[in-house]
Amino acid sequence: MDMFDQLFSLLGASIRMATPLIFAAMAGIYSERSGIVDIGLEGKMLFGAFAAAVVSFETGNPFFGLLGGIAICILLSLMHGFASVKMRGDQVISGLAVNFLASGLTVTLGHAWYSQGGLTPALTNAQRFTGITLPGAEWLGENIPVIGPLYEQVISGHNILVYVAFGVVALTYWVLFNTRFGLRLRATGEEPNAVDSAGISVAWVRYRAVIIAGVLCGFAGTYLSIAQNAAFQREMTSGRGYIALAAVIFGKWHPRGALAACLLFGFLQALETRVQNVEIPMIGELPSQLFSAIPYIITVVLLAGFIGKAIAPKAVGVPYVKER
Amino acid sequence: MSQLAAVESPRWVRIGLIPLLQLVLALAVSSLVVLMIGEDPIRAFKIMIHGAISTEFGGLSNTLYYATNFIFTGLAVAVAFHAGLFNIGGEGQAYVAGLAVALVCLTLDSTLNVWFIAPLVVIGCAAFGALWGVIPGYLQAKRGSHIVVTTIMFNFIATALMSYALVVWISPLGGNSTDSRYWASDAVIPKVHELAPSLGFEASFSLLSPVLLVALACCALVWILIWRTRLGFAIRTVGSNPNAATYAGINANRVIIITMAISGALAGMMAFNEAYAAQGRLILNFTSGFGFMGIAVALMGRNHPFGIVLAALLFGALYQGGTELQFEIPSISPQMVLVIQGLVVFFTGALDRLIREPVEAVFQRRAIANANAAVAGGN
Amino acid sequence: MTAPAIELKSINKRFGPVWANRDIDLKVMPGTVHGIVGENGAGKSTLMSILYGFYTADTGQILVNGQHINIQNSQQAIAAGIGMVHQHFMLVEPFTVLENVMLGMEGQGLLARAQSKARKALNEIASRYGLDIDPDAIVGDLPVGLQQRVEILKALYRGAKILILDEPTSVLTPQETGQLFNILESLRSQGVTVLLITHKLREIMAITNHVSVMRAGKMVAHRDTDRTNPEELAELMVGRKVLLKVDKRPACPGENRMTVNKVGYVDDRGVKRLKDISFSLRSGEILGVAGVTGNGQSELMKILTGALQPSTGSVSLETGAGVHVLKVGEWPDAGQMRDYGMGHVPEDRLQQGVVKSFDASENAILGYHNKEEYGSPLLKPENIVNATLELMEAYDVRPQLPSLKTANFSGGNQQKLVLAREMMKEPDILIIGQPTRGVDIGAIEFIHRNLIAARDKGAAVLLVSVELDEILSLADRIIVMNDGAITGEVVASETNETELGVLMTSTADADAPVFEDKGHSGKYEKKEEAAA
């Protein structure tokens, strides 16, 4: 049973690691499917994490924290949207600006408000999203072999945001492929001329897309600071926004594919902390750095077309200008 | 008038006034942040300026030291920009180049002196940086993978690689858990304050070294490359109109690969200043965002070496002033400089049109009015 | 009397100092096909964009069926019953036909029901107008003719009673053009009003009831098609008697310069763009290549100038630089071609000939920048500027400012700069595409005279142009291309537009299918199977 225990705890940890990636990747899908490159996932997430921690600490209510995180991320999204849509600016540069700004502002404000070198004060459990034990988890875990512990350790026991993340994937899939908004969103990312000539405002579709991306980044950031952890720390996203971007590409801009990529990357992160000093037969000790590099390496390999081919939405990154 | 399709606004407006207004806007918004945390922005800027240019505590020297790093990474971004490539990978390219510093110094610093080591380190840094830049360049040219995404990924791969190299290979040779040992002192370029007495002046401690001169030389070389060589001509053609490049017999793929090698090499030179000259050892995450700062520098400097020097000085001053600021106004974190960096990138890059269009419109209207007056006068 | 389907009253539109449309009046009667002709840049597209709400007019009125309406955006145009088929299709390629048609007209938030409704309506429209198409086909997999059909269906699905077609035949094969005209006939018989924008007079004569002519932003004439003729329309378009023959002596062809031997090209999608092209070109002659745009001329030019690798065949060059046999797999690039003694003026100068953001002097050496005369090892600006001034002087490029950004020159002056660059080097072979596209009349004559002069100095000139007049007046021999093959060769002095027109629409060999595309149609079939 020991082996199962280890496996299940690894899987449970994978899901927890994957959760912020999932939110951010879905954010990336909405944005990029509408034709707006979102390098700024990292910065939005970071600022969202900060805002959630601050609001939750000040109000004592994690739901307010979530709203705070979402609100800030929407603001950053609108900034990115304004630069990309209205000003027809370079979307990569705008995204980078968001990231720089978030790195700087979170520490600057945190430092000024709490004087802890950019950290926010530790949160009590009441100020956080904590694990939920699903009905029957304990009983099943003790009485049913394998399936029971699987339910108890892998499926049950996560905080609410983890379950929301999976709901968001299903919702995203449904929105993209079963609603009018989804049809228009996908069309905008491929051929904005077609959308415009059909009498739909390209700008409005894109603004809505980046706002949704903001909301989802707010969830991602909130999860990091007040669910997975109990405070905001400097640079606590540590590249997760970029990993989410990699997952979007790896998942070929499809929610199902991106979910799979996020779970894989989450699994690798969970593994990373567990393989240190572990001898693997035949291979020896694997460097933990390898695990942190794998998502990036396979994204490069995929983009280079060595395994399959990731084809981005055709109009992604291109500001829409009416043709003459 | 019929021969002209459009009228351009004057050069000083395009490369002087507009970037300046954008900078002012960025600083104005930064001031709001300072106000928000309850401090006086005017006072803060005064302290920063003083801290950045005072010679008393090495302020000016350190400004120049930071500027040295920013010139290298700014040039790296600019060269790639001229070929239409956005190299976000300067950070990783510089980081990997740090490995070259360690390789050269750890193997040779006990046998060779600075005159032999320094050139080897330069070659090593340029080569390693070029390698880390050329792979994304190759993948863009031959496999069509987007350079922005690939260079981002390469930054993270570099982080993993370097942390492995430092922890597993380099730190066991001396030094603590994540850093290398110090390079032998006579194998390292002396700093300006160390050289000063022999040159007949006194200077207080700073990290500034003669590498600044190397950086300025690189500026000159980049200027020659871009505007006086055939390769530079090809680079600019590919960057502005790849179709025309094909018709001119320019192999765009080859140009992209070469450009990324040059860009990477320039970024790698940052390690020459930082890991070799300034710190005298290899430190985990020694690049600390200087590579990304190159983006702001290149944008602000309009991808021109002269502009890059000015922008690098500006950001060097902000960095140095920022560290000074925390002593005077403890509630302002030195990370404030990142806020300014972000805003500069935003206003000079993404929101370029916000200022440019109205300003240029004013000057164009004037130019057209003048031209019409001239035509009327001629008739 | 019935009200016109469309009536425009004194429409004005300015872009900065340029009058794109000036005091335009137009009446289009319902149930007719109304042609609007004019040269490139005459303002046709702007006018239609105003009608379709892409632009708003500065002043003027629009009446649809006698009612004043205000069109601020496409949606209002659609609501007024106006549909538009753009020159560049507005189609989402990864979407199905059905999704493309319903985009913007979904009617409800959820797609499932919207789709079944749309499918029914689409089938109805398709059968009413005879526009067969598989609603579940992926648009990106369809041939161009069918994609255009999707565009028409889109407009009809939106309830269009007035259909604007902007240069609809520029991308079509002659067969597809024929099918399009059948569709237009059927639309007209069902009471749809069609506005056909074109610069091809043959099409105007073939299908329209009425025709309006635009020139330099103004509407210069309205005619009933059966009371006019191409000559009159051409004259109206250019504003004066078309120069039919350039003053030139008969050619005295010398030695062979270029022999093209069975050159073929298959593109990425597996479409045969060029089929066994063979011809030869001699010094002291101009060989014209005539044909409708998109019948392989561009690919031929790209291959001959080194911008594209052919799939089969070979070319041999015999110039002052020696004899060179070019083979597949070791095809030279454009720079080497220049070294072999070839100059070329690309078809689309902004896309291929110049870099807009460069100084004029930099574009004056583009492609020749490796020549030592511009400085060595570093480029010498004064050498470049002096060379540019020489070019500007010789070809009357104005203003004579080598340091001025190229984008700031007018189209004619940019073209003269490119021509000067390529012709002043006096290459043995000159390959010239659309030399007078977008160039004003004065410059056209100048360019034509210089081409003749180059010929008389012994250059072998290959002239690709879609303007038949130009080919007829400049060329000594003419080859005609259709569907990637040469359909005939004629002597310019012994032929006329009619004969060329016949050749331009005939096929090289009877059994060659028009859309020979094995891999591609295979994919299409597979998609259908998957859908079934």
Tab-separated table of N, CA and C in Angstrom, chain A residues 39 42 79-80 82-83 87-90 92-94 96-98 100-101 103-105 107-109 111-113 234-235 238-239 242-243 245-246 249 287 289-290 292-293 295-297 299-300 303-306 309, chain B residues 33 36-37 81 86 88 139 143-146 148-150 152-154 156-157 159-161 163-164 167-168 292-293 295-296 299 330-333 335-336 338-343 345-346 349-351 353-354 357:
chain	number	residue	atom	x	y	z
A	39	ILE	N	1.732	37.559	-23.214
A	39	ILE	CA	2.965	37.274	-22.480
A	39	ILE	C	2.767	37.709	-21.029
A	42	GLU	N	2.025	36.035	-16.654
A	42	GLU	CA	2.884	35.975	-15.474
A	42	GLU	C	2.647	37.180	-14.556
A	79	MET	N	-5.371	47.381	-19.539
A	79	MET	CA	-4.186	48.122	-19.954
A	79	MET	C	-3.584	47.452	-21.191
A	80	HIS	N	-3.441	46.139	-21.121
A	80	HIS	CA	-2.907	45.374	-22.244
A	80	HIS	C	-3.853	45.480	-23.448
A	82	PHE	N	-6.000	47.897	-24.108
A	82	PHE	CA	-5.941	49.257	-24.665
A	82	PHE	C	-4.730	49.401	-25.585
A	83	ALA	N	-3.572	48.926	-25.109
A	83	ALA	CA	-2.355	49.021	-25.931
A	83	ALA	C	-2.489	48.185	-27.201
A	87	MET	N	-4.507	51.111	-29.356
A	87	MET	CA	-3.268	51.763	-29.780
A	87	MET	C	-2.512	50.948	-30.830
A	88	ARG	N	-3.014	49.754	-31.127
A	88	ARG	CA	-2.362	48.860	-32.094
A	88	ARG	C	-0.879	48.713	-31.806
A	89	GLY	N	-0.555	48.621	-30.536
A	89	GLY	CA	0.845	48.488	-30.132
A	89	GLY	C	1.334	47.051	-30.259
A	90	ASP	N	2.605	46.888	-30.013
A	90	ASP	CA	3.184	45.554	-30.039
A	90	ASP	C	2.728	44.782	-28.800
A	92	VAL	N	3.575	41.843	-27.633
A	92	VAL	CA	4.615	41.216	-26.810
A	92	VAL	C	5.215	42.260	-25.873
A	93	ILE	N	5.490	43.419	-26.416
A	93	ILE	CA	6.067	44.486	-25.593
A	93	ILE	C	5.100	44.881	-24.492
A	94	SER	N	3.833	45.002	-24.839
A	94	SER	CA	2.832	45.366	-23.843
A	94	SER	C	2.772	44.314	-22.734
A	96	LEU	N	5.134	42.291	-21.807
A	96	LEU	CA	6.344	42.403	-20.989
A	96	LEU	C	6.224	43.562	-20.013
A	97	ALA	N	5.660	44.668	-20.497
A	97	ALA	CA	5.482	45.828	-19.624
A	97	ALA	C	4.621	45.452	-18.432
A	98	VAL	N	3.573	44.694	-18.691
A	98	VAL	CA	2.704	44.240	-17.592
A	98	VAL	C	3.524	43.438	-16.586
A	100	PHE	N	6.852	43.501	-16.037
A	100	PHE	CA	7.794	44.345	-15.304
A	100	PHE	C	7.063	45.144	-14.229
A	101	LEU	N	5.949	45.705	-14.653
A	101	LEU	CA	5.180	46.552	-13.748
A	101	LEU	C	4.718	45.753	-12.538
A	103	SER	N	6.059	42.980	-11.332
A	103	SER	CA	7.216	42.657	-10.486
A	103	SER	C	7.563	43.832	-9.590
A	104	GLY	N	7.583	45.010	-10.180
A	104	GLY	CA	7.985	46.195	-9.425
A	104	GLY	C	6.938	46.631	-8.431
A	105	LEU	N	5.699	46.727	-8.885
A	105	LEU	CA	4.653	47.298	-8.033
A	105	LEU	C	4.330	46.421	-6.829
A	107	VAL	N	6.213	44.401	-5.145
A	107	VAL	CA	7.225	44.535	-4.091
A	107	VAL	C	7.199	45.946	-3.501
A	108	THR	N	7.101	46.940	-4.374
A	108	THR	CA	7.109	48.321	-3.897
A	108	THR	C	5.958	48.578	-2.932
A	109	LEU	N	4.765	48.176	-3.338
A	109	LEU	CA	3.603	48.425	-2.485
A	109	LEU	C	3.663	47.570	-1.217
A	111	HIS	N	6.226	46.380	0.252
A	111	HIS	CA	7.278	46.902	1.112
A	111	HIS	C	6.803	48.153	1.844
A	112	ALA	N	6.114	49.026	1.124
A	112	ALA	CA	5.651	50.279	1.738
A	112	ALA	C	4.563	50.012	2.774
A	113	TRP	N	3.708	49.037	2.494
A	113	TRP	CA	2.558	48.837	3.388
A	113	TRP	C	2.890	47.963	4.587
A	234	ARG	N	7.659	37.663	-2.892
A	234	ARG	CA	8.228	38.242	-4.114
A	234	ARG	C	8.321	37.205	-5.214
A	235	GLU	N	7.944	37.590	-6.417
A	235	GLU	CA	8.094	36.726	-7.598
A	235	GLU	C	7.542	35.327	-7.361
A	238	SER	N	7.037	32.731	-10.153
A	238	SER	CA	8.278	32.107	-10.635
A	238	SER	C	8.123	31.364	-11.965
A	239	GLY	N	7.634	32.098	-12.953
A	239	GLY	CA	7.585	31.536	-14.308
A	239	GLY	C	6.334	30.745	-14.636
A	242	TYR	N	4.551	31.780	-17.733
A	242	TYR	CA	5.179	31.337	-18.979
A	242	TYR	C	4.943	29.846	-19.206
A	243	ILE	N	4.925	29.094	-18.097
A	243	ILE	CA	4.628	27.667	-18.262
A	243	ILE	C	3.199	27.506	-18.794
A	245	LEU	N	1.678	29.578	-20.647
A	245	LEU	CA	1.751	29.932	-22.069
A	245	LEU	C	2.253	28.736	-22.877
A	246	ALA	N	3.267	28.076	-22.306
A	246	ALA	CA	3.780	26.872	-22.963
A	246	ALA	C	2.682	25.825	-23.070
A	249	ILE	N	0.372	26.549	-25.917
A	249	ILE	CA	0.961	26.160	-27.194
A	249	ILE	C	0.971	24.640	-27.318
A	287	PRO	N	18.846	15.140	-11.806
A	287	PRO	CA	18.868	16.509	-11.283
A	287	PRO	C	17.459	17.098	-11.284
A	289	GLN	N	16.681	20.055	-11.483
A	289	GLN	CA	16.589	21.133	-12.472
A	289	GLN	C	16.042	20.634	-13.795
A	290	LEU	N	16.329	19.352	-14.080
A	290	LEU	CA	15.847	18.788	-15.342
A	290	LEU	C	14.328	18.867	-15.401
A	292	SER	N	12.369	20.949	-13.878
A	292	SER	CA	11.834	22.309	-14.069
A	292	SER	C	12.065	22.778	-15.502
A	293	ALA	N	13.040	22.184	-16.187
A	293	ALA	CA	13.304	22.625	-17.557
A	293	ALA	C	12.440	21.905	-18.584
A	295	PRO	N	9.196	21.347	-19.159
A	295	PRO	CA	8.091	22.019	-19.885
A	295	PRO	C	8.615	22.942	-20.978
A	296	TYR	N	9.688	23.646	-20.686
A	296	TYR	CA	10.209	24.591	-21.666
A	296	TYR	C	10.853	23.854	-22.830
A	297	ILE	N	11.578	22.798	-22.501
A	297	ILE	CA	12.253	22.058	-23.573
A	297	ILE	C	11.222	21.450	-24.524
A	299	THR	N	8.268	22.372	-25.095
A	299	THR	CA	7.575	23.399	-25.874
A	299	THR	C	8.428	23.839	-27.058
A	300	VAL	N	9.723	23.995	-26.808
A	300	VAL	CA	10.625	24.366	-27.911
A	300	VAL	C	10.596	23.286	-28.988
A	303	LEU	N	7.300	23.417	-30.850
A	303	LEU	CA	7.207	24.580	-31.739
A	303	LEU	C	8.084	24.392	-32.969
A	304	ALA	N	9.165	23.678	-32.803
A	304	ALA	CA	10.065	23.473	-33.931
A	304	ALA	C	9.513	22.415	-34.871
A	305	GLY	N	8.383	21.846	-34.493
A	305	GLY	CA	7.734	20.905	-35.395
A	305	GLY	C	8.369	19.531	-35.389
A	306	PHE	N	9.159	19.230	-34.348
A	306	PHE	CA	9.761	17.905	-34.308
A	306	PHE	C	8.758	16.866	-33.832
A	309	LYS	N	2.717	19.591	-34.826
A	309	LYS	CA	2.928	20.974	-35.225
A	309	LYS	C	1.895	21.830	-34.510
B	33	VAL	N	2.716	56.559	-8.147
B	33	VAL	CA	2.938	55.416	-7.263
B	33	VAL	C	3.605	55.891	-5.972
B	36	MET	N	1.176	57.481	-3.879
B	36	MET	CA	0.262	56.500	-3.331
B	36	MET	C	0.800	55.891	-2.048
B	37	ILE	N	2.135	55.724	-1.972
B	37	ILE	CA	2.668	55.173	-0.725
B	37	ILE	C	3.055	56.282	0.247
B	81	PHE	N	16.296	43.596	-33.230
B	81	PHE	CA	15.163	44.407	-33.694
B	81	PHE	C	15.343	44.835	-35.150
B	86	PHE	N	12.462	39.864	-32.193
B	86	PHE	CA	12.365	40.350	-30.826
B	86	PHE	C	13.057	39.336	-29.927
B	88	ILE	N	13.899	38.235	-26.646
B	88	ILE	CA	13.621	38.427	-25.219
B	88	ILE	C	14.588	37.582	-24.411
B	139	LEU	N	16.007	27.921	-35.110
B	139	LEU	CA	14.662	27.340	-35.083
B	139	LEU	C	13.655	28.266	-35.768
B	143	ARG	N	12.791	26.258	-38.872
B	143	ARG	CA	11.631	25.468	-38.452
B	143	ARG	C	10.412	26.343	-38.206
B	144	GLY	N	10.568	27.625	-38.331
B	144	GLY	CA	9.414	28.513	-38.209
B	144	GLY	C	8.882	28.679	-36.800
B	145	SER	N	9.661	28.296	-35.770
B	145	SER	CA	9.118	28.526	-34.417
B	145	SER	C	9.351	29.987	-34.037
B	146	HIS	N	8.380	30.538	-33.371
B	146	HIS	CA	8.425	31.977	-33.123
B	146	HIS	C	9.516	32.338	-32.134
B	148	VAL	N	10.041	34.833	-30.200
B	148	VAL	CA	9.670	35.348	-28.882
B	148	VAL	C	9.460	34.191	-27.910
B	149	VAL	N	8.659	33.238	-28.347
B	149	VAL	CA	8.359	32.118	-27.449
B	149	VAL	C	9.621	31.304	-27.181
B	150	THR	N	10.388	31.043	-28.235
B	150	THR	CA	11.584	30.216	-28.040
B	150	THR	C	12.584	30.883	-27.107
B	152	ILE	N	11.962	33.038	-24.762
B	152	ILE	CA	11.440	32.962	-23.389
B	152	ILE	C	11.747	31.597	-22.797
B	153	MET	N	11.453	30.566	-23.567
B	153	MET	CA	11.691	29.207	-23.080
B	153	MET	C	13.185	29.011	-22.790
B	154	PHE	N	14.020	29.572	-23.640
B	154	PHE	CA	15.459	29.418	-23.446
B	154	PHE	C	15.949	30.140	-22.198
B	156	PHE	N	14.344	30.167	-19.391
B	156	PHE	CA	14.086	29.248	-18.286
B	156	PHE	C	14.999	28.029	-18.356
B	157	ILE	N	15.271	27.577	-19.588
B	157	ILE	CA	16.183	26.441	-19.713
B	157	ILE	C	17.568	26.856	-19.193
B	159	THR	N	18.117	29.044	-16.881
B	159	THR	CA	18.043	29.075	-15.418
B	159	THR	C	18.282	27.692	-14.827
B	160	ALA	N	17.615	26.710	-15.396
B	160	ALA	CA	17.757	25.352	-14.885
B	160	ALA	C	19.185	24.855	-15.094
B	161	LEU	N	19.699	25.088	-16.296
B	161	LEU	CA	21.042	24.637	-16.625
B	161	LEU	C	22.078	25.253	-15.684
B	163	SER	N	21.616	26.654	-12.766
B	163	SER	CA	21.513	26.317	-11.354
B	163	SER	C	22.091	24.915	-11.147
B	164	TYR	N	21.910	24.059	-12.131
B	164	TYR	CA	22.536	22.733	-12.051
B	164	TYR	C	24.062	22.865	-12.086
B	167	VAL	N	25.387	24.422	-8.798
B	167	VAL	CA	25.256	23.601	-7.595
B	167	VAL	C	26.110	22.341	-7.718
B	168	VAL	N	26.092	21.718	-8.880
B	168	VAL	CA	26.732	20.410	-9.008
B	168	VAL	C	28.201	20.502	-9.399
B	292	PHE	N	16.504	41.706	-19.306
B	292	PHE	CA	15.193	42.277	-19.651
B	292	PHE	C	15.270	43.791	-19.740
B	293	MET	N	16.136	44.363	-18.911
B	293	MET	CA	16.279	45.813	-18.950
B	293	MET	C	16.727	46.264	-20.330
B	295	ILE	N	15.578	45.447	-23.045
B	295	ILE	CA	14.407	45.733	-23.879
B	295	ILE	C	13.981	47.182	-23.705
B	296	ALA	N	13.905	47.597	-22.431
B	296	ALA	CA	13.530	48.988	-22.164
B	296	ALA	C	14.559	49.942	-22.747
B	299	LEU	N	14.239	50.089	-26.569
B	299	LEU	CA	13.024	50.821	-26.964
B	299	LEU	C	13.216	52.315	-26.778
B	330	PRO	N	13.126	54.884	3.513
B	330	PRO	CA	13.089	53.417	3.619
B	330	PRO	C	11.802	52.803	3.079
B	331	SER	N	10.724	53.578	3.055
B	331	SER	CA	9.471	52.956	2.617
B	331	SER	C	9.424	52.752	1.105
B	332	ILE	N	10.363	53.344	0.375
B	332	ILE	CA	10.392	53.099	-1.061
B	332	ILE	C	11.402	52.004	-1.358
B	333	SER	N	10.901	50.916	-1.922
B	333	SER	CA	11.760	49.776	-2.216
B	333	SER	C	12.592	50.059	-3.450
B	335	GLN	N	12.991	48.178	-5.704
B	335	GLN	CA	12.276	47.563	-6.826
B	335	GLN	C	11.427	48.577	-7.593
B	336	MET	N	11.320	49.757	-7.014
B	336	MET	CA	10.603	50.838	-7.686
B	336	MET	C	11.129	51.020	-9.113
B	338	LEU	N	11.862	48.847	-11.187
B	338	LEU	CA	11.150	47.938	-12.089
B	338	LEU	C	9.836	48.556	-12.557
B	339	VAL	N	9.215	49.300	-11.654
B	339	VAL	CA	7.966	49.974	-12.019
B	339	VAL	C	8.250	50.959	-13.151
B	340	ILE	N	9.342	51.736	-12.947
B	340	ILE	CA	9.688	52.720	-13.982
B	340	ILE	C	10.044	52.002	-15.286
B	341	GLN	N	10.790	50.905	-15.150
B	341	GLN	CA	11.142	50.126	-16.336
B	341	GLN	C	9.878	49.675	-17.087
B	342	GLY	N	8.939	49.125	-16.330
B	342	GLY	CA	7.700	48.666	-16.951
B	342	GLY	C	6.971	49.801	-17.645
B	343	LEU	N	6.903	50.942	-16.981
B	343	LEU	CA	6.174	52.070	-17.565
B	343	LEU	C	6.890	52.607	-18.800
B	345	VAL	N	8.787	50.847	-20.844
B	345	VAL	CA	8.512	49.875	-21.910
B	345	VAL	C	7.097	50.086	-22.441
B	346	PHE	N	6.180	50.335	-21.521
B	346	PHE	CA	4.785	50.500	-21.932
B	346	PHE	C	4.598	51.747	-22.801
B	349	GLY	N	7.085	51.617	-25.951
B	349	GLY	CA	6.877	50.469	-26.836
B	349	GLY	C	5.423	50.282	-27.198
B	350	ALA	N	4.656	49.749	-26.250
B	350	ALA	CA	3.289	49.351	-26.568
B	350	ALA	C	2.383	50.539	-26.859
B	351	LEU	N	2.596	51.645	-26.155
B	351	LEU	CA	1.705	52.791	-26.338
B	351	LEU	C	2.355	53.885	-27.185
B	353	ARG	N	2.012	54.921	-30.063
B	353	ARG	CA	1.133	55.792	-30.847
B	353	ARG	C	0.464	56.881	-30.017
B	354	LEU	N	0.281	56.593	-28.736
B	354	LEU	CA	-0.443	57.519	-27.877
B	354	LEU	C	0.169	58.908	-27.943
B	357	GLU	N	1.395	59.862	-32.449
B	357	GLU	CA	0.454	60.317	-33.471
B	357	GLU	C	0.056	61.772	-33.314
